[in-house]
mmCIF file of C-alpha atoms and ligand atoms in Angstrom:
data_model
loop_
_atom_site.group_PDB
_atom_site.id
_atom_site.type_symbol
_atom_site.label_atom_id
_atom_site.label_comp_id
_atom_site.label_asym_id
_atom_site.label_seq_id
_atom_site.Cartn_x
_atom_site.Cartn_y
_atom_site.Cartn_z
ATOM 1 C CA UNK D 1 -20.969 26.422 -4.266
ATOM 2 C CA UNK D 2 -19.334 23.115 -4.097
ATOM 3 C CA UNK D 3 -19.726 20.843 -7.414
ATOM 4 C CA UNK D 4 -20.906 23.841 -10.044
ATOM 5 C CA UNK D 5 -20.157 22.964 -13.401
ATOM 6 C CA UNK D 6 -21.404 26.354 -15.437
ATOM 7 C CA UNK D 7 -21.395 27.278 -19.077
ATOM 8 C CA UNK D 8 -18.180 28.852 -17.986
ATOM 9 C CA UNK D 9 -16.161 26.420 -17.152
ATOM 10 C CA UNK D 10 -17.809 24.385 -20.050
ATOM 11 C CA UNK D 11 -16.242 27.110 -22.285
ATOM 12 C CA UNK D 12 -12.855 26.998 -20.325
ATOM 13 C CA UNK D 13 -12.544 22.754 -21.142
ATOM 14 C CA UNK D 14 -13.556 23.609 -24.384
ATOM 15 C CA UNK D 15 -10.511 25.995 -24.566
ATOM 16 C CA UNK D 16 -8.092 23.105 -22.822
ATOM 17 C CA UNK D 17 -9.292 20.586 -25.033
ATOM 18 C CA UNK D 18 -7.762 22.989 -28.114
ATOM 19 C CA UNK D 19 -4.493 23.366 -26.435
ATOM 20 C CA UNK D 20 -4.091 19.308 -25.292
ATOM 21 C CA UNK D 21 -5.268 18.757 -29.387
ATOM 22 C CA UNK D 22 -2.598 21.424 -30.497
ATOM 23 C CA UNK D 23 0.393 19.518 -28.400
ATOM 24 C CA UNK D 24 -0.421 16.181 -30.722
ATOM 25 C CA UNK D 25 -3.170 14.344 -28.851
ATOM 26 C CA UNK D 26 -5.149 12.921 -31.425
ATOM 27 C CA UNK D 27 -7.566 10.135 -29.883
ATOM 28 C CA UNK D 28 -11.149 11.938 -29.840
ATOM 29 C CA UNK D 29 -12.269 9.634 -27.205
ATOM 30 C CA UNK D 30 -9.649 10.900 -24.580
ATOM 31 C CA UNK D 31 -10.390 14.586 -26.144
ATOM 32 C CA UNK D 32 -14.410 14.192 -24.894
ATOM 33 C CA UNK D 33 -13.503 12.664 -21.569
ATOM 34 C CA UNK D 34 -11.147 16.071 -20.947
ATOM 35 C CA UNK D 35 -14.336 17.999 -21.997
ATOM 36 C CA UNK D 36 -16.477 16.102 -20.004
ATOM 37 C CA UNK D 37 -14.983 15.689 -16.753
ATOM 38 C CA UNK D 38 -15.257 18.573 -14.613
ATOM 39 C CA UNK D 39 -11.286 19.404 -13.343
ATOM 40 C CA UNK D 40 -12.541 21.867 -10.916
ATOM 41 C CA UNK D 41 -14.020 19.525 -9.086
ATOM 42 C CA UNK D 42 -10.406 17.616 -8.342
ATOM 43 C CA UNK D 43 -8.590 20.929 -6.929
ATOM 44 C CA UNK D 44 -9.722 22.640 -3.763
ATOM 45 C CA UNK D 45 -12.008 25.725 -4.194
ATOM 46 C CA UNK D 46 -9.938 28.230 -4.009
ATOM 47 C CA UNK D 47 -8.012 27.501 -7.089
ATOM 48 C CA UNK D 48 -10.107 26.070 -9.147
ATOM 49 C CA UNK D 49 -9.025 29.163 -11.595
ATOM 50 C CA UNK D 50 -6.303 26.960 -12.420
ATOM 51 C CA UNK D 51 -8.123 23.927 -13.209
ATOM 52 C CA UNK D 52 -8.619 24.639 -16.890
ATOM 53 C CA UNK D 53 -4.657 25.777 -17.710
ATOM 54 C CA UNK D 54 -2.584 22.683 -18.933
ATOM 55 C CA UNK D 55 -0.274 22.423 -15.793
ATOM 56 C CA UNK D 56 0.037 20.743 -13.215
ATOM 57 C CA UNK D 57 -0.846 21.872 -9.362
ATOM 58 C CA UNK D 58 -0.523 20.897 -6.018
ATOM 59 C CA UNK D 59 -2.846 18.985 -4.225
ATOM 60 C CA UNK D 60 -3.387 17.598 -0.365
ATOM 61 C CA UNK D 61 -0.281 15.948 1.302
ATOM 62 C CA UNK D 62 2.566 17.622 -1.471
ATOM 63 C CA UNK D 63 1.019 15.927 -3.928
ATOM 64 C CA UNK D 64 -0.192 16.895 -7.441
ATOM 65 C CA UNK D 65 -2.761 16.626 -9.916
ATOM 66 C CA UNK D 66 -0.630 15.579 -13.634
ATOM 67 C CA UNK D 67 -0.613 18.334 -16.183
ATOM 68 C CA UNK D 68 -4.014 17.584 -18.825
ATOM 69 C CA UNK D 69 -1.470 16.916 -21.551
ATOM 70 C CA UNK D 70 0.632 14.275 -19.444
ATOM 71 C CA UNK D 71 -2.779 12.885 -18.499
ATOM 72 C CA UNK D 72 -3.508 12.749 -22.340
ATOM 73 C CA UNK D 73 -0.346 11.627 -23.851
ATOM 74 C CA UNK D 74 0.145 8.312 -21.267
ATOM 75 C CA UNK D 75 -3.333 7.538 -21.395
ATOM 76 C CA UNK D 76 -2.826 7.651 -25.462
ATOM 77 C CA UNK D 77 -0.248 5.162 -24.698
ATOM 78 C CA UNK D 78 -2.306 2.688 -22.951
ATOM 79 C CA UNK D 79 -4.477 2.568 -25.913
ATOM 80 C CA UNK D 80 -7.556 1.871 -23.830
ATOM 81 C CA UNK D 81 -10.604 -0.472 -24.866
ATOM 82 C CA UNK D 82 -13.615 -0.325 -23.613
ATOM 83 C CA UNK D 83 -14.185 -3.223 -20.514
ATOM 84 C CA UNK D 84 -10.006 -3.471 -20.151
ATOM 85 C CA UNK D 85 -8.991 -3.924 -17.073
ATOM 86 C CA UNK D 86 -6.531 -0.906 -15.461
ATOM 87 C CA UNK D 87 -4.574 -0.474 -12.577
ATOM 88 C CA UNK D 88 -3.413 2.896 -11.833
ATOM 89 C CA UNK D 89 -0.458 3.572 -9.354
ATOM 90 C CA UNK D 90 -0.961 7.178 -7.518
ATOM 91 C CA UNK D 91 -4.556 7.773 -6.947
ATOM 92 C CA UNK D 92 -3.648 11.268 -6.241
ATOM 93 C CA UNK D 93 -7.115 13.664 -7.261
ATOM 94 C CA UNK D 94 -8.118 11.107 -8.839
ATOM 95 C CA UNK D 95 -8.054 13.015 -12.287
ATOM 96 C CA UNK D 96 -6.378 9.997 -14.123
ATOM 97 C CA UNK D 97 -8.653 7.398 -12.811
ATOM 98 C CA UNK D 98 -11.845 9.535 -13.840
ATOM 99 C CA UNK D 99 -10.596 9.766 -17.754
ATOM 100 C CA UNK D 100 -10.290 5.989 -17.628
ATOM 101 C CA UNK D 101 -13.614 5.548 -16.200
ATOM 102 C CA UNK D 102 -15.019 8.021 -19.422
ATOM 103 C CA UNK D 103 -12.967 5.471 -21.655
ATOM 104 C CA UNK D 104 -15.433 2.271 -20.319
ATOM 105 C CA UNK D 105 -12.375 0.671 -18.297
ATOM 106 C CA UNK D 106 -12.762 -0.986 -15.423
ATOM 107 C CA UNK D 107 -10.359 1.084 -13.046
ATOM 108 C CA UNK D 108 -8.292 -0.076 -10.361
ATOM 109 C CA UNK D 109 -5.841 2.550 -8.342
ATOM 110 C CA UNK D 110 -4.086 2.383 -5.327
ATOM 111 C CA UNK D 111 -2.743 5.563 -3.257
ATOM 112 C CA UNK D 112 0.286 5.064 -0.735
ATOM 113 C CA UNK D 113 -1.004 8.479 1.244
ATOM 114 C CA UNK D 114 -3.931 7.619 3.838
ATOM 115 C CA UNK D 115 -5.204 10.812 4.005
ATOM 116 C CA UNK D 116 -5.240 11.866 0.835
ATOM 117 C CA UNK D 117 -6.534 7.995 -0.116
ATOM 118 C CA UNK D 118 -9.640 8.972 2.497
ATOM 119 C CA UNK D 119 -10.252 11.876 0.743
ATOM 120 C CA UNK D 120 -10.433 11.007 -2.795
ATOM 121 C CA UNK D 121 -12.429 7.550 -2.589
ATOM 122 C CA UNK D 122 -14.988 9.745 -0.597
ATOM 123 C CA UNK D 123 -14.743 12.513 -3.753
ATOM 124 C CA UNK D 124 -15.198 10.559 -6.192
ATOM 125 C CA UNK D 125 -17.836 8.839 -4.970
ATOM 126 C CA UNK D 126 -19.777 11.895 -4.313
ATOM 127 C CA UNK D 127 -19.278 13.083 -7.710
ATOM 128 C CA UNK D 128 -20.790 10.075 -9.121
ATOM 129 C CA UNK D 129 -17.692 7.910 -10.100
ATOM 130 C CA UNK D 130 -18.437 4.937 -7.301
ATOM 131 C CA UNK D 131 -17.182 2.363 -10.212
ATOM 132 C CA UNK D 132 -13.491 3.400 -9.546
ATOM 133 C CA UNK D 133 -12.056 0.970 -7.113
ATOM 134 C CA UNK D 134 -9.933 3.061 -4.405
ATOM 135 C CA UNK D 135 -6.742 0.721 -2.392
ATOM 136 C CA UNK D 136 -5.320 2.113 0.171
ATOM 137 C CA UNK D 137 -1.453 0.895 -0.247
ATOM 138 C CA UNK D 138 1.799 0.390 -1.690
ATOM 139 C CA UNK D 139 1.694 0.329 -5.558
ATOM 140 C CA UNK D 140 4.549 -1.298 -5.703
ATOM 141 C CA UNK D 141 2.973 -4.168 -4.727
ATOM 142 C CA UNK D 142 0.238 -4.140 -7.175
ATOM 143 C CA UNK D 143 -3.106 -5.701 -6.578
ATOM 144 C CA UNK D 144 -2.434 -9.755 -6.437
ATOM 145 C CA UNK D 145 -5.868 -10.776 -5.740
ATOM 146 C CA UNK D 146 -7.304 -8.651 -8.918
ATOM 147 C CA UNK D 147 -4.331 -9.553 -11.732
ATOM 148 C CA UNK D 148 -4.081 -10.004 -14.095
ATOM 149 C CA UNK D 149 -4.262 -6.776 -15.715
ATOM 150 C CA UNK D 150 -4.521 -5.586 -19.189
ATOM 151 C CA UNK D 151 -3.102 -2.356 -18.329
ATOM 152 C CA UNK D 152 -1.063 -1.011 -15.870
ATOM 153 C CA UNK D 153 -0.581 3.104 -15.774
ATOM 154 C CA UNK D 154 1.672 4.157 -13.092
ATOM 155 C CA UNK D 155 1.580 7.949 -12.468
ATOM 156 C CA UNK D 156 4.459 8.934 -10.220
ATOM 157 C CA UNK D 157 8.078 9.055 -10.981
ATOM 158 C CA UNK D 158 9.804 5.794 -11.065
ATOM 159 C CA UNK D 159 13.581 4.711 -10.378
ATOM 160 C CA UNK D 160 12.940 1.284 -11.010
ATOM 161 C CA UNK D 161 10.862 -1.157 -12.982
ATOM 162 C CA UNK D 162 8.766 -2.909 -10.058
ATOM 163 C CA UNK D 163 8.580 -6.695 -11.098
ATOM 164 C CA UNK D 164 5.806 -7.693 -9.145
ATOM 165 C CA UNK D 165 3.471 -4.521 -11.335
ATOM 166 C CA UNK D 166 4.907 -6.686 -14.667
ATOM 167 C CA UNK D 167 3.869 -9.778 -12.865
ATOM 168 C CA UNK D 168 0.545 -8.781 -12.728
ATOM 169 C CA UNK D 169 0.234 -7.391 -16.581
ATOM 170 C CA UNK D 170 -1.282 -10.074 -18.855
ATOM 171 C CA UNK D 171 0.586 -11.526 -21.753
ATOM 172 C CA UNK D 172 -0.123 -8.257 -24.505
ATOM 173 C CA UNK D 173 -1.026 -6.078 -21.932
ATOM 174 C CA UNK D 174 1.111 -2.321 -21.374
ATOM 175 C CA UNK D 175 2.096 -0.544 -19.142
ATOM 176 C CA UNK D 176 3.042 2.788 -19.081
ATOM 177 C CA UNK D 177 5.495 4.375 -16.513
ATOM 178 C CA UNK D 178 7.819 7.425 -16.071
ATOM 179 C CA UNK D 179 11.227 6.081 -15.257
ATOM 180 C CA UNK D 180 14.505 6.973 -14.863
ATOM 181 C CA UNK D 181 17.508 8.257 -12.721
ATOM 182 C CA UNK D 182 17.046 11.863 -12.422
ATOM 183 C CA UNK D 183 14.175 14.127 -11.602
ATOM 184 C CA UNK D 184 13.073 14.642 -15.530
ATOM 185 C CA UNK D 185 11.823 10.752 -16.509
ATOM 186 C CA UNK D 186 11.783 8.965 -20.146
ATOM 187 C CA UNK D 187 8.082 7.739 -20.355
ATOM 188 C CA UNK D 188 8.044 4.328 -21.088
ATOM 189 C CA UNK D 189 5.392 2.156 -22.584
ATOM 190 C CA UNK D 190 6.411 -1.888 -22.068
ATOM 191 C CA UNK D 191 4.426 -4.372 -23.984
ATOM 192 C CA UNK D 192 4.363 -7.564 -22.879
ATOM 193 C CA UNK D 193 4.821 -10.226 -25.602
ATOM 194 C CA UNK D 194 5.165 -13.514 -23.540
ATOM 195 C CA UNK D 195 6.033 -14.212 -19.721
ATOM 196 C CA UNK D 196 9.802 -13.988 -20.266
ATOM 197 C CA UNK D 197 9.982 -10.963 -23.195
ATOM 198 C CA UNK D 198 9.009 -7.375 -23.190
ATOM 199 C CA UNK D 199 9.525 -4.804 -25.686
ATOM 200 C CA UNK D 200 10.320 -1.182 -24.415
ATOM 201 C CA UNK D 201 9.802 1.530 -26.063
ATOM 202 C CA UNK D 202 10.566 5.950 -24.911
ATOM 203 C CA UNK D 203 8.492 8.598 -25.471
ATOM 204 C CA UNK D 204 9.630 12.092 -24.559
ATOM 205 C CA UNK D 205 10.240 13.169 -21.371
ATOM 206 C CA UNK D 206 8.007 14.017 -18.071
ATOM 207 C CA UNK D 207 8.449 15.243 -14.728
ATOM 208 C CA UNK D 208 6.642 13.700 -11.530
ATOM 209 C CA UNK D 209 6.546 13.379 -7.989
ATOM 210 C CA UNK D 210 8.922 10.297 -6.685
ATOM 211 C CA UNK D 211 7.268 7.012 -6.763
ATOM 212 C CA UNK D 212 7.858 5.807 -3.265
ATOM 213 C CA UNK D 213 7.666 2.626 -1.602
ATOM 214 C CA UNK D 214 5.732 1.883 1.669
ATOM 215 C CA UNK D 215 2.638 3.570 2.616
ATOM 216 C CA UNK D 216 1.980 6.874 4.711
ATOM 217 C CA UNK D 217 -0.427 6.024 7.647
ATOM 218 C CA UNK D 218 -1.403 9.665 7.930
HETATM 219 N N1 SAH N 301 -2.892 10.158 -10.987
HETATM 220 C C1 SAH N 301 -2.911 11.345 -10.143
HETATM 221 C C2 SAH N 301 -1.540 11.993 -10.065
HETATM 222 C C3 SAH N 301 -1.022 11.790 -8.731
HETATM 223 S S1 SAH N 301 0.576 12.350 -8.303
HETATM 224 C C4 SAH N 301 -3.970 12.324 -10.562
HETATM 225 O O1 SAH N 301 -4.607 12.112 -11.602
HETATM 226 O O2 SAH N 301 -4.196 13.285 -9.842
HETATM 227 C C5 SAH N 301 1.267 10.776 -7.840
HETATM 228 C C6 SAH N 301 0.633 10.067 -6.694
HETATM 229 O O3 SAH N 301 1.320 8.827 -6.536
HETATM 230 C C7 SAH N 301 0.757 10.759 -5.337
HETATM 231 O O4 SAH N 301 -0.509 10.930 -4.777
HETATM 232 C C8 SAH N 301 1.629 9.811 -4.511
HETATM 233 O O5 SAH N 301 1.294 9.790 -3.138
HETATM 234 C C9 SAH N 301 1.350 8.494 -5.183
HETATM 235 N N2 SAH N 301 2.349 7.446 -4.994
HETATM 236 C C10 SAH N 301 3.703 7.545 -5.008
HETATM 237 N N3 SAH N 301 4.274 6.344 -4.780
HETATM 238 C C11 SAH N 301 3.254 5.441 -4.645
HETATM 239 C C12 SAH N 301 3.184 4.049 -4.355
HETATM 240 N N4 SAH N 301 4.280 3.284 -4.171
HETATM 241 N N5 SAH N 301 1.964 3.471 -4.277
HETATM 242 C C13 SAH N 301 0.825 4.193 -4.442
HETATM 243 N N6 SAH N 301 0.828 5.531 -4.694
HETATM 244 C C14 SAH N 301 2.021 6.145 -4.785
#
């Protein structure tokens, strides 16, 4: 049956909650939305065995849902308040978008894929998170009409810094994004002190799929 959460898969978060604890995620808040949010739900039936393993797996259009521990560890670094503000880059599932939600931000993401854009805003609205505003676009771009921002997470692999995304952080606001020239990326959290300086700091290293630019129309 479609949308089943049982005491099973209850146990099973329970379990992945442990693990994402044991690999130095501390913030309780982000620990409860893991066990609260239903990751079944975000993969397609058939392997929703794999939902509760800390990996991460393919979705629609070569796409994947992040790892529960890379999920964890760059939402840590947003350091999210309740009301903030986020833009997300890479709807994807919509996985990332859902923990913010559980956090009491008000979530923005934007997905470059059309179809799997179509299918996700219509998911998440039918499991019950209709706050999450879906854009159907080019993250690299951001969201002009909604900055500023007082976070910006960007969840695909990044060869560049986009401008326009620290454009549309506010003064103190962070963003988080995987960056680099290879495949593996440094994850970088940028704080923004004033309009003209930003401090930079690593933390550890992450693999994703490419952050692209354009949009898919299919
Ligand atoms: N946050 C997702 C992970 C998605 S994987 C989750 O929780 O499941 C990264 C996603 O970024 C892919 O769906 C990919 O299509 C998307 N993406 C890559 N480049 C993009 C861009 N320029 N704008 C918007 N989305 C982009």
């Amino acid at each position: 049956m479609k949308y089943f959460d049982s005491y099973r898969h209850k146990g099973l978060r329970k379990k992945l909650v442990e693990i994402v604890k044991s690999k130095g995620i501390s913030d309780e808040k982000i620990l409860q939305a893991i066990l609260k949010i239903p990751r079944h739900y975000f993969l397609d039936d058939a392997f929703s065995e794999w939902a509760y393993k800390d990996v991460a797996f393919p979705i629609d259009a070569d796409q994947t849902i992040s790892q529960p521990y890379t999920v964890a560890f760059q939402t840590q670094l947003l350091d999210v308040k309740p009301k903030e503000k986020i833009l997300e880059i890479g709807t994807g599932s919509g996985y990332q978008a859902a923990v913010l939600v559980e956090l009491g931000a008000k979530v923005y993401t934007i997905e470059r894929q059309k179809k799997l854009f179509e299918k996700t805003n219509k998911f998440l609205n039918e499991i019950g998170y209709n706050t999450i505003r879906t854009f159907f676009g080019d993250g690299y771009l951001g969201l002009p009409r909604f900055a500023p921002f007082d976070k910006i997470i960007i969840t695909a692999g990044a060869s560049e810094i986009p401008k326009e995304l620290l454009k549309q952080l506010k003064v103190g606001g962070i963003m988080v994004i995987p960056y680099g020239n290879g495949d593996v990326k440094d994850m970088i959290k940028l704080v923004k002190i004033d309009e003209k300086n930003i401090r930079r700091e690593k933390h550890g290293k992450f693999r994703f799929v490419p952050f692209k630019t354009g949009v898919e129309d299919k």
